[in-house]
Short mmCIF file of C-alpha atoms in Angstrom, two decimals:
data_model
loop_
_atom_site.label_atom_id
_atom_site.label_comp_id
_atom_site.label_asym_id
_atom_site.label_seq_id
_atom_site.Cartn_x
_atom_site.Cartn_y
_atom_site.Cartn_z
CA GLN A 20 148.43 170.92 133.88
CA CYS A 21 151.78 171.97 132.10
CA SER A 22 153.26 170.50 129.29
CA PRO A 23 156.91 169.86 128.79
CA PRO A 24 158.67 172.87 127.18
CA ALA A 25 159.90 171.97 123.79
CA TRP A 26 162.56 174.39 123.71
CA LEU A 27 165.42 176.10 125.74
CA VAL A 28 166.56 179.55 125.66
CA LYS A 29 169.27 181.04 127.86
CA GLU A 30 169.59 184.89 128.38
CA LYS A 31 171.49 186.90 130.40
CA PRO A 32 169.58 188.46 133.76
CA GLU A 33 170.21 191.71 135.85
CA ASP A 34 172.49 191.41 138.29
CA ARG A 35 170.39 190.48 141.63
CA GLY A 36 173.75 189.71 144.30
CA PHE A 37 174.46 186.17 143.13
CA GLU A 38 175.77 184.48 139.99
CA HIS A 39 172.79 182.84 138.00
CA SER A 40 171.47 182.32 134.41
CA PHE A 41 167.95 181.97 133.53
CA LEU A 42 166.17 179.30 131.95
CA VAL A 43 163.08 180.38 129.87
CA PHE A 44 161.29 177.86 128.19
CA ARG A 45 157.98 177.83 126.44
CA PRO A 46 155.10 175.02 125.89
CA ARG A 47 155.12 172.58 123.37
CA HIS A 48 152.33 173.60 121.54
CA ARG A 49 151.83 177.16 120.15
CA PRO A 50 149.46 179.20 121.72
CA SER A 51 146.52 180.88 120.51
CA GLN A 52 146.69 184.58 118.63
CA ARG A 53 144.62 185.61 121.85
CA SER A 54 147.01 183.83 124.31
CA LYS A 55 150.27 184.96 125.35
CA GLU A 56 152.83 182.81 124.81
CA LEU A 57 153.81 181.21 128.32
CA GLN A 58 157.39 181.75 129.56
CA LEU A 59 158.86 180.64 132.58
CA MET A 60 162.12 182.03 134.04
CA LEU A 61 163.72 180.03 136.63
CA PRO A 62 166.77 181.49 138.28
CA VAL A 63 169.29 179.03 138.73
CA THR A 64 172.31 179.78 141.21
CA MET A 65 175.46 178.35 139.43
CA ALA A 66 177.73 177.62 142.61
CA ALA A 67 177.06 174.17 143.61
CA ALA A 68 173.40 174.26 143.79
CA ARG A 69 171.13 171.06 144.21
CA VAL A 70 167.66 171.18 142.94
CA LEU A 71 165.13 169.42 144.57
CA ILE A 72 161.62 169.01 142.52
CA LEU A 73 158.94 168.59 144.53
CA PRO A 74 155.45 167.71 142.86
CA GLY A 75 152.03 168.48 142.83
CA ASN A 76 149.59 165.22 144.49
CA GLY A 77 148.50 162.54 142.57
CA CYS A 78 152.05 163.16 139.91
CA THR A 79 153.30 159.70 140.23
CA PRO A 80 155.31 158.03 138.76
CA ILE A 81 156.77 161.85 138.92
CA LYS A 82 159.07 161.42 135.81
CA SER A 83 155.96 160.53 133.72
CA ALA A 84 153.63 163.40 134.94
CA ASN A 85 153.92 167.54 134.07
CA TRP A 86 157.38 169.10 133.30
CA TYR A 87 159.61 166.98 136.03
CA ALA A 88 161.52 165.22 133.89
CA TRP A 89 162.23 167.71 131.59
CA LEU A 90 163.41 170.17 134.28
CA GLN A 91 165.75 167.64 135.55
CA ARG A 92 166.96 166.68 132.30
CA SER A 93 167.53 169.96 131.17
CA LEU A 94 169.28 171.13 134.75
CA GLN A 95 171.72 167.80 134.34
CA ASP A 96 172.49 169.07 130.71
CA LYS A 97 173.73 172.27 132.46
CA GLY A 98 175.61 170.24 134.96
CA ILE A 99 173.19 171.28 137.65
CA GLU A 100 172.74 168.15 140.20
CA CYS A 101 168.83 167.79 140.01
CA VAL A 102 166.57 165.42 142.31
CA CYS A 103 163.55 164.07 141.08
CA GLU A 104 162.00 161.24 143.00
CA ASP A 105 158.70 159.85 143.75
CA MET A 106 157.56 160.76 146.88
CA PRO A 107 155.83 158.84 149.31
CA ASP A 108 152.05 158.94 149.83
CA PRO A 109 151.51 160.85 146.14
CA TYR A 110 148.12 161.25 146.43
CA GLU A 111 147.57 162.81 149.93
CA ALA A 112 150.94 164.53 150.45
CA LYS A 113 150.65 164.78 153.53
CA GLU A 114 153.28 167.13 155.41
CA SER A 115 153.59 165.10 158.39
CA ILE A 116 154.75 162.27 155.62
CA TRP A 117 156.49 164.92 153.23
CA LEU A 118 158.76 167.19 154.96
CA PRO A 119 160.54 164.40 156.94
CA PHE A 120 161.42 162.91 153.47
CA ILE A 121 162.43 165.84 151.71
CA ARG A 122 164.84 166.31 154.84
CA ASP A 123 166.18 162.75 155.39
CA LYS A 124 165.62 161.01 151.80
CA MET A 125 166.38 164.04 149.51
CA LYS A 126 168.78 165.49 151.91
CA VAL A 127 167.66 169.67 151.79
CA CYS A 128 170.48 171.76 152.70
CA LYS A 129 171.56 175.56 152.65
CA ASN A 130 172.50 174.64 148.99
CA SER A 131 169.13 173.42 147.76
CA ILE A 132 166.96 174.99 145.56
CA LEU A 133 162.93 174.06 145.93
CA VAL A 134 160.88 174.16 142.78
CA GLY A 135 157.71 172.99 144.13
CA HIS A 136 154.39 172.65 142.26
CA SER A 137 150.68 172.45 143.85
CA SER A 138 151.00 170.84 146.77
CA GLY A 139 154.76 170.53 146.60
CA ALA A 140 154.57 174.58 146.78
CA GLU A 141 152.70 173.96 150.22
CA ALA A 142 155.45 171.63 151.32
CA ALA A 143 158.15 174.04 149.94
CA MET A 144 156.67 176.90 151.95
CA ARG A 145 156.00 174.85 155.35
CA LEU A 146 159.69 173.13 155.23
CA MET A 147 160.87 176.95 154.56
CA GLU A 148 159.54 178.12 158.01
CA ASN A 149 162.16 175.86 159.57
CA THR A 150 164.87 175.40 157.04
CA GLU A 151 166.88 177.89 155.09
CA VAL A 152 167.89 176.97 151.76
CA ARG A 153 169.45 178.95 148.74
CA GLY A 154 165.80 179.71 147.40
CA ALA A 155 162.54 178.77 146.11
CA VAL A 156 160.43 178.43 142.81
CA LEU A 157 157.03 178.14 143.37
CA VAL A 158 154.55 177.27 140.79
CA ALA A 159 150.75 177.10 141.25
CA ALA A 160 151.07 177.69 145.12
CA CYS A 161 147.63 178.34 147.37
CA HIS A 162 147.74 179.24 151.07
CA THR A 163 143.84 177.58 151.50
CA ASP A 164 142.48 173.75 151.13
CA LEU A 165 140.01 175.54 148.73
CA GLY A 166 137.52 174.20 150.99
CA ILE A 167 138.51 170.39 149.79
CA GLU A 168 138.49 167.68 152.17
CA SER A 169 141.11 166.04 150.22
CA GLU A 170 143.28 168.54 150.17
CA ALA A 171 142.47 169.34 153.84
CA ILE A 172 144.06 165.88 155.08
CA ALA A 173 147.66 167.18 153.54
CA GLY A 174 147.80 169.19 156.62
CA TYR A 175 149.41 172.64 155.27
CA TYR A 176 146.46 174.26 156.04
CA ASN A 177 145.57 173.95 159.27
CA ARG A 178 147.78 176.82 160.82
CA PRO A 179 148.64 180.25 160.00
CA TRP A 180 151.67 180.41 157.12
CA GLU A 181 154.64 182.26 158.81
CA TRP A 182 155.41 184.31 156.00
CA ASP A 183 158.67 186.29 157.54
CA LYS A 184 160.32 182.67 158.43
CA ILE A 185 159.78 181.69 154.98
CA LYS A 186 161.32 185.18 153.75
CA LYS A 187 164.14 185.06 155.77
CA ASN A 188 165.41 181.25 155.32
CA ALA A 189 164.96 181.64 151.25
CA GLY A 190 167.48 183.07 149.67
CA PHE A 191 165.02 184.11 146.51
CA LEU A 192 161.98 183.52 145.97
CA VAL A 193 160.24 182.84 142.72
CA GLN A 194 156.39 182.42 141.82
CA TYR A 195 154.64 181.48 138.57
CA ALA A 196 150.86 181.14 137.98
CA ASP A 197 148.30 180.45 135.20
CA ARG A 198 145.69 182.79 135.79
CA GLU A 199 143.47 180.29 133.80
CA ASP A 200 144.24 177.42 136.04
CA PRO A 201 141.31 174.99 136.30
CA PHE A 202 142.45 173.92 139.82
CA ILE A 203 143.72 176.70 141.67
CA PRO A 204 142.27 180.21 141.78
CA PHE A 205 144.87 182.81 140.69
CA GLU A 206 143.74 184.69 143.70
CA GLU A 207 145.41 182.52 145.77
CA ALA A 208 148.97 182.76 143.89
CA ALA A 209 148.28 186.50 144.33
CA HIS A 210 148.06 186.27 148.37
CA VAL A 211 151.13 184.12 148.88
CA ALA A 212 152.72 186.88 146.27
CA ASP A 213 151.32 189.56 148.47
CA ASN A 214 152.68 188.17 151.81
CA LEU A 215 155.76 186.75 150.67
CA GLY A 216 156.47 190.15 148.86
CA ILE A 217 157.42 188.90 145.46
CA GLU A 218 155.54 189.31 142.15
CA VAL A 219 153.63 186.39 140.28
CA ILE A 220 154.55 185.66 137.09
CA ALA A 221 151.58 185.30 135.30
CA ALA A 222 150.75 182.82 132.16
CA THR A 223 148.17 182.72 130.21
CA ARG A 224 146.83 179.74 127.82
#
């Protein structure tokens, strides 16, 4: 679980073919000397982007969980529209419920940037198999149900992932993972990154 960051720094990135900025944020508590400072860089296109935050299962109410409300405020302060809503079926996060909600209620479109955390990352990936978006930021993504029955219920893991379709439908992809995540092994994130042709931005507590 990530604590809401305490401060925000803006950096100018290299040109990646579209106009964007980086939001660099660090955890509220400074790390120990043996730990690297957690530094996440979220690319956000500046032209009419609409960010949709897709939380992990059990993260309800969403604005009281993790860093979601902080991210929404930070983006809104920069004039970027950001949707941060409680999800239906928040504890099992079933694909059959979440994907229609993202399409019909959250109004995902070609100008959407998905920020998916944990189960929200899997929802984002399944969505991108058939839906074009501006881009996606995946946090603590996995590709299997980890042998956990309550995760398998969600339905994301019952068939092969269509990696090529995800890459085709996403304008950009960024992925973050914690090497010491107590819930999702880092190998899961590495597998996702390998198949999407991207690098994992890894954090160490």
